[in-house]
Amino acid sequence: MASILRSYGGFMTRRPFLGNIASAIVLFGAGDMLAQQAVEKKGWDKHDWARTGRTVTWGGAFYAPVATAWFQVLNKVPMTNKIKGTAIRVGLDQFVAAPIVLSCFYTVMTLLEGKSLAAAKDKVEKNIRPTLTTNWSIFIPVQAINQSIVPLQYRLVMVNVVNLFFNTYLSLQNAKGHDSEPAPQRKAELATMS
């Protein structure tokens, strides 16, 4: 186990971008699977693999690259006074980046479902407040620890581990009201096939 952790640590130091993408893919996928199996209790025969695929796509192709770059920006905030520097980093992360990233999450997920920009806008308006409130209750303390004591190359990994549970919440929020509901154009295709 120690050699695995050492290898992982070396990889994260040499290739933080790829390591963060790989971690996000695994943990975002696991979060959606947890939502579908442990919370929604769908069973593997009714598991929505397309939904898991969309979640993995969001985590690996959108979230991880943006968050990796963002954490590098946050790392440039001076820490001459640790409390003040941490507060600035956490404030920027939670009150500037989080609303943007979470709005992008709902937008991208809705578009990946084949729905319109108008549907994405509605999804953001419906979900952003409760999602941000939940996000802040979790990630303000997590980021305070993360930004003050965790080395840069491990910050996104730490967030992604906590994200396993937050991703479960996000997956459930995103699936509300349309679980397994096909996009309008897909409904029309299905109707013509029957």
Coordinates of C-alpha atoms in Angstrom, one line a residue:
M1 CA 0.0 0.0 0.0
A2 CA 2.8 2.4 0.8
S3 CA 4.4 1.8 -2.6
I4 CA 1.1 2.5 -4.3
L5 CA 0.8 5.8 -2.4
R6 CA 4.4 6.7 -3.2
S7 CA 3.9 6.0 -6.9
Y8 CA 0.7 8.0 -6.9
G9 CA 2.4 10.9 -5.1
G10 CA 5.3 10.8 -7.7
F11 CA 2.8 10.8 -10.5
M12 CA 0.8 13.7 -9.1
T13 CA 4.1 15.7 -8.7
R14 CA 5.3 14.9 -12.3
R15 CA 1.9 15.0 -14.0
P16 CA -0.7 16.9 -11.9
F17 CA -2.9 17.7 -14.8
L18 CA -3.3 14.1 -15.9
G19 CA -3.6 12.9 -12.4
N20 CA -6.3 15.4 -11.6
I21 CA -8.3 14.3 -14.7
A22 CA -7.9 10.6 -13.8
S23 CA -9.0 11.3 -10.2
A24 CA -12.0 13.3 -11.4
I25 CA -13.1 10.7 -13.9
V26 CA -13.0 8.0 -11.2
L27 CA -14.6 10.0 -8.4
F28 CA -17.3 11.7 -10.5
G29 CA -18.3 8.3 -12.0
A30 CA -18.3 6.8 -8.5
G31 CA -20.5 9.7 -7.2
D32 CA -23.1 9.1 -9.9
M33 CA -23.0 5.3 -9.3
L34 CA -23.5 6.0 -5.6
A35 CA -26.4 8.3 -6.3
Q36 CA -28.1 5.7 -8.6
Q37 CA -27.4 2.6 -6.6
A38 CA -27.2 3.6 -2.9
V39 CA -29.7 6.5 -2.9
E40 CA -32.1 5.8 -5.8
K41 CA -31.7 2.1 -5.4
K42 CA -32.1 1.5 -9.2
G43 CA -30.2 -1.8 -9.3
W44 CA -27.5 -2.5 -11.9
D45 CA -30.1 -3.7 -14.5
K46 CA -31.7 -0.2 -14.5
H47 CA -28.6 1.8 -14.1
D48 CA -28.5 4.8 -16.4
W49 CA -25.0 4.4 -17.9
A50 CA -25.5 7.4 -20.2
R51 CA -26.0 9.5 -17.1
T52 CA -22.8 8.1 -15.6
G53 CA -21.1 8.8 -18.8
R54 CA -22.2 12.4 -18.9
T55 CA -21.1 12.8 -15.3
V56 CA -17.7 11.4 -16.1
T57 CA -17.4 13.6 -19.2
W58 CA -18.2 16.7 -17.0
G59 CA -15.6 15.6 -14.4
G60 CA -12.8 14.7 -16.8
A61 CA -13.3 17.0 -19.7
F62 CA -14.6 20.1 -18.0
Y63 CA -14.2 20.3 -14.3
A64 CA -10.7 18.8 -13.7
P65 CA -8.9 20.9 -16.3
V66 CA -10.6 24.1 -15.2
A67 CA -10.1 23.3 -11.5
T68 CA -6.5 22.4 -12.0
A69 CA -5.8 25.8 -13.6
W70 CA -8.0 27.6 -11.0
F71 CA -6.0 26.1 -8.1
Q72 CA -2.8 27.3 -9.7
V73 CA -4.3 30.8 -9.9
L74 CA -5.4 30.6 -6.2
N75 CA -1.9 29.4 -5.3
K76 CA -0.6 32.8 -6.4
V77 CA -2.5 34.6 -3.7
P78 CA 0.3 35.5 -1.2
M79 CA 0.3 33.7 2.1
T80 CA 2.4 36.3 4.1
N81 CA -0.4 36.2 6.6
K82 CA -1.7 32.7 6.6
I83 CA -5.2 33.5 7.9
K84 CA -5.7 36.4 5.6
G85 CA -4.3 34.5 2.6
T86 CA -6.4 31.5 3.3
A87 CA -9.5 33.7 3.7
I88 CA -8.9 35.4 0.3
R89 CA -8.3 32.0 -1.4
V90 CA -11.4 30.5 0.1
G91 CA -13.5 33.6 -0.6
L92 CA -12.4 33.6 -4.3
D93 CA -13.0 29.9 -4.6
Q94 CA -16.4 29.8 -3.0
F95 CA -17.9 33.2 -3.9
V96 CA -16.5 33.7 -7.4
A97 CA -15.6 30.3 -8.8
A98 CA -18.2 28.0 -7.2
P99 CA -21.3 29.9 -8.6
I100 CA -19.7 29.9 -12.1
V101 CA -18.6 26.2 -12.0
L102 CA -22.0 25.0 -10.6
S103 CA -23.9 27.0 -13.2
C104 CA -21.6 25.4 -15.9
F105 CA -22.3 22.0 -14.4
Y106 CA -26.0 22.3 -14.8
T107 CA -25.6 23.9 -18.3
V108 CA -23.2 21.2 -19.6
M109 CA -25.1 18.3 -18.1
T110 CA -28.4 19.6 -19.7
L111 CA -26.8 20.1 -23.1
L112 CA -25.2 16.6 -22.9
E113 CA -28.7 15.3 -22.3
G114 CA -29.6 16.7 -25.7
K115 CA -31.7 19.5 -24.3
S116 CA -31.8 23.2 -25.2
L117 CA -30.0 26.2 -23.8
A118 CA -33.4 27.4 -22.5
A119 CA -33.8 24.1 -20.6
A120 CA -30.2 24.6 -19.2
K121 CA -31.1 28.1 -18.1
D122 CA -34.2 26.8 -16.3
K123 CA -32.1 24.1 -14.7
V124 CA -29.6 26.6 -13.4
E125 CA -32.3 29.0 -12.1
K126 CA -34.1 26.1 -10.3
N127 CA -31.0 24.5 -8.7
I128 CA -28.3 27.1 -8.2
R129 CA -29.4 28.5 -4.8
P130 CA -29.8 25.2 -3.0
T131 CA -26.7 23.7 -4.6
L132 CA -24.6 26.7 -3.6
T133 CA -25.9 26.6 0.0
T134 CA -25.0 22.9 0.2
N135 CA -21.6 23.6 -1.5
W136 CA -20.7 26.4 0.9
S137 CA -21.6 24.3 4.0
I138 CA -19.2 21.6 2.8
F139 CA -16.5 23.4 0.9
I140 CA -15.8 26.5 2.9
P141 CA -14.3 24.4 5.7
V142 CA -12.7 21.9 3.3
Q143 CA -11.1 24.7 1.2
A144 CA -9.9 26.4 4.4
I145 CA -7.9 23.3 5.2
N146 CA -7.0 22.6 1.6
Q147 CA -5.7 26.1 0.8
S148 CA -3.7 26.4 4.0
I149 CA -1.9 23.1 4.5
V150 CA -2.3 20.8 1.5
P151 CA 0.4 20.9 -1.2
L152 CA -0.8 22.3 -4.6
Q153 CA -0.5 19.0 -6.5
Y154 CA -2.9 17.3 -4.0
R155 CA -5.5 20.1 -3.6
L156 CA -7.8 18.9 -6.4
V157 CA -7.5 15.3 -5.3
M158 CA -8.6 16.3 -1.8
V159 CA -11.5 18.2 -3.3
N160 CA -12.4 15.3 -5.5
V161 CA -12.4 12.9 -2.6
V162 CA -14.9 15.1 -0.8
N163 CA -16.6 15.6 -4.2
L164 CA -17.4 11.9 -4.2
F165 CA -20.3 12.7 -1.8
F166 CA -21.0 16.1 -3.2
N167 CA -21.1 14.5 -6.7
T168 CA -23.7 12.1 -5.4
Y169 CA -25.8 15.1 -4.3
L170 CA -25.2 16.9 -7.7
S171 CA -26.2 13.8 -9.6
L172 CA -29.4 13.6 -7.6
Q173 CA -30.1 17.3 -8.1
N174 CA -29.5 17.2 -11.8
A175 CA -31.7 14.1 -12.2
K176 CA -34.6 15.6 -10.3
G177 CA -37.8 15.7 -12.3
H178 CA -36.6 14.0 -15.4
D179 CA -35.0 10.8 -14.4
S180 CA -34.6 8.7 -17.6
E181 CA -36.8 11.3 -19.5
P182 CA -35.5 11.5 -23.1
A183 CA -34.7 14.8 -24.6
P184 CA -37.6 16.2 -26.7
Q185 CA -36.0 15.3 -30.1
R186 CA -35.3 11.8 -28.7
K187 CA -38.9 11.5 -27.7
A188 CA -40.0 12.2 -31.2
E189 CA -37.5 9.7 -32.6
L190 CA -38.8 7.0 -30.1
A191 CA -42.4 7.8 -31.1
T192 CA -41.7 7.3 -34.8
M193 CA -39.9 4.0 -34.1
S194 CA -43.0 2.5 -32.3

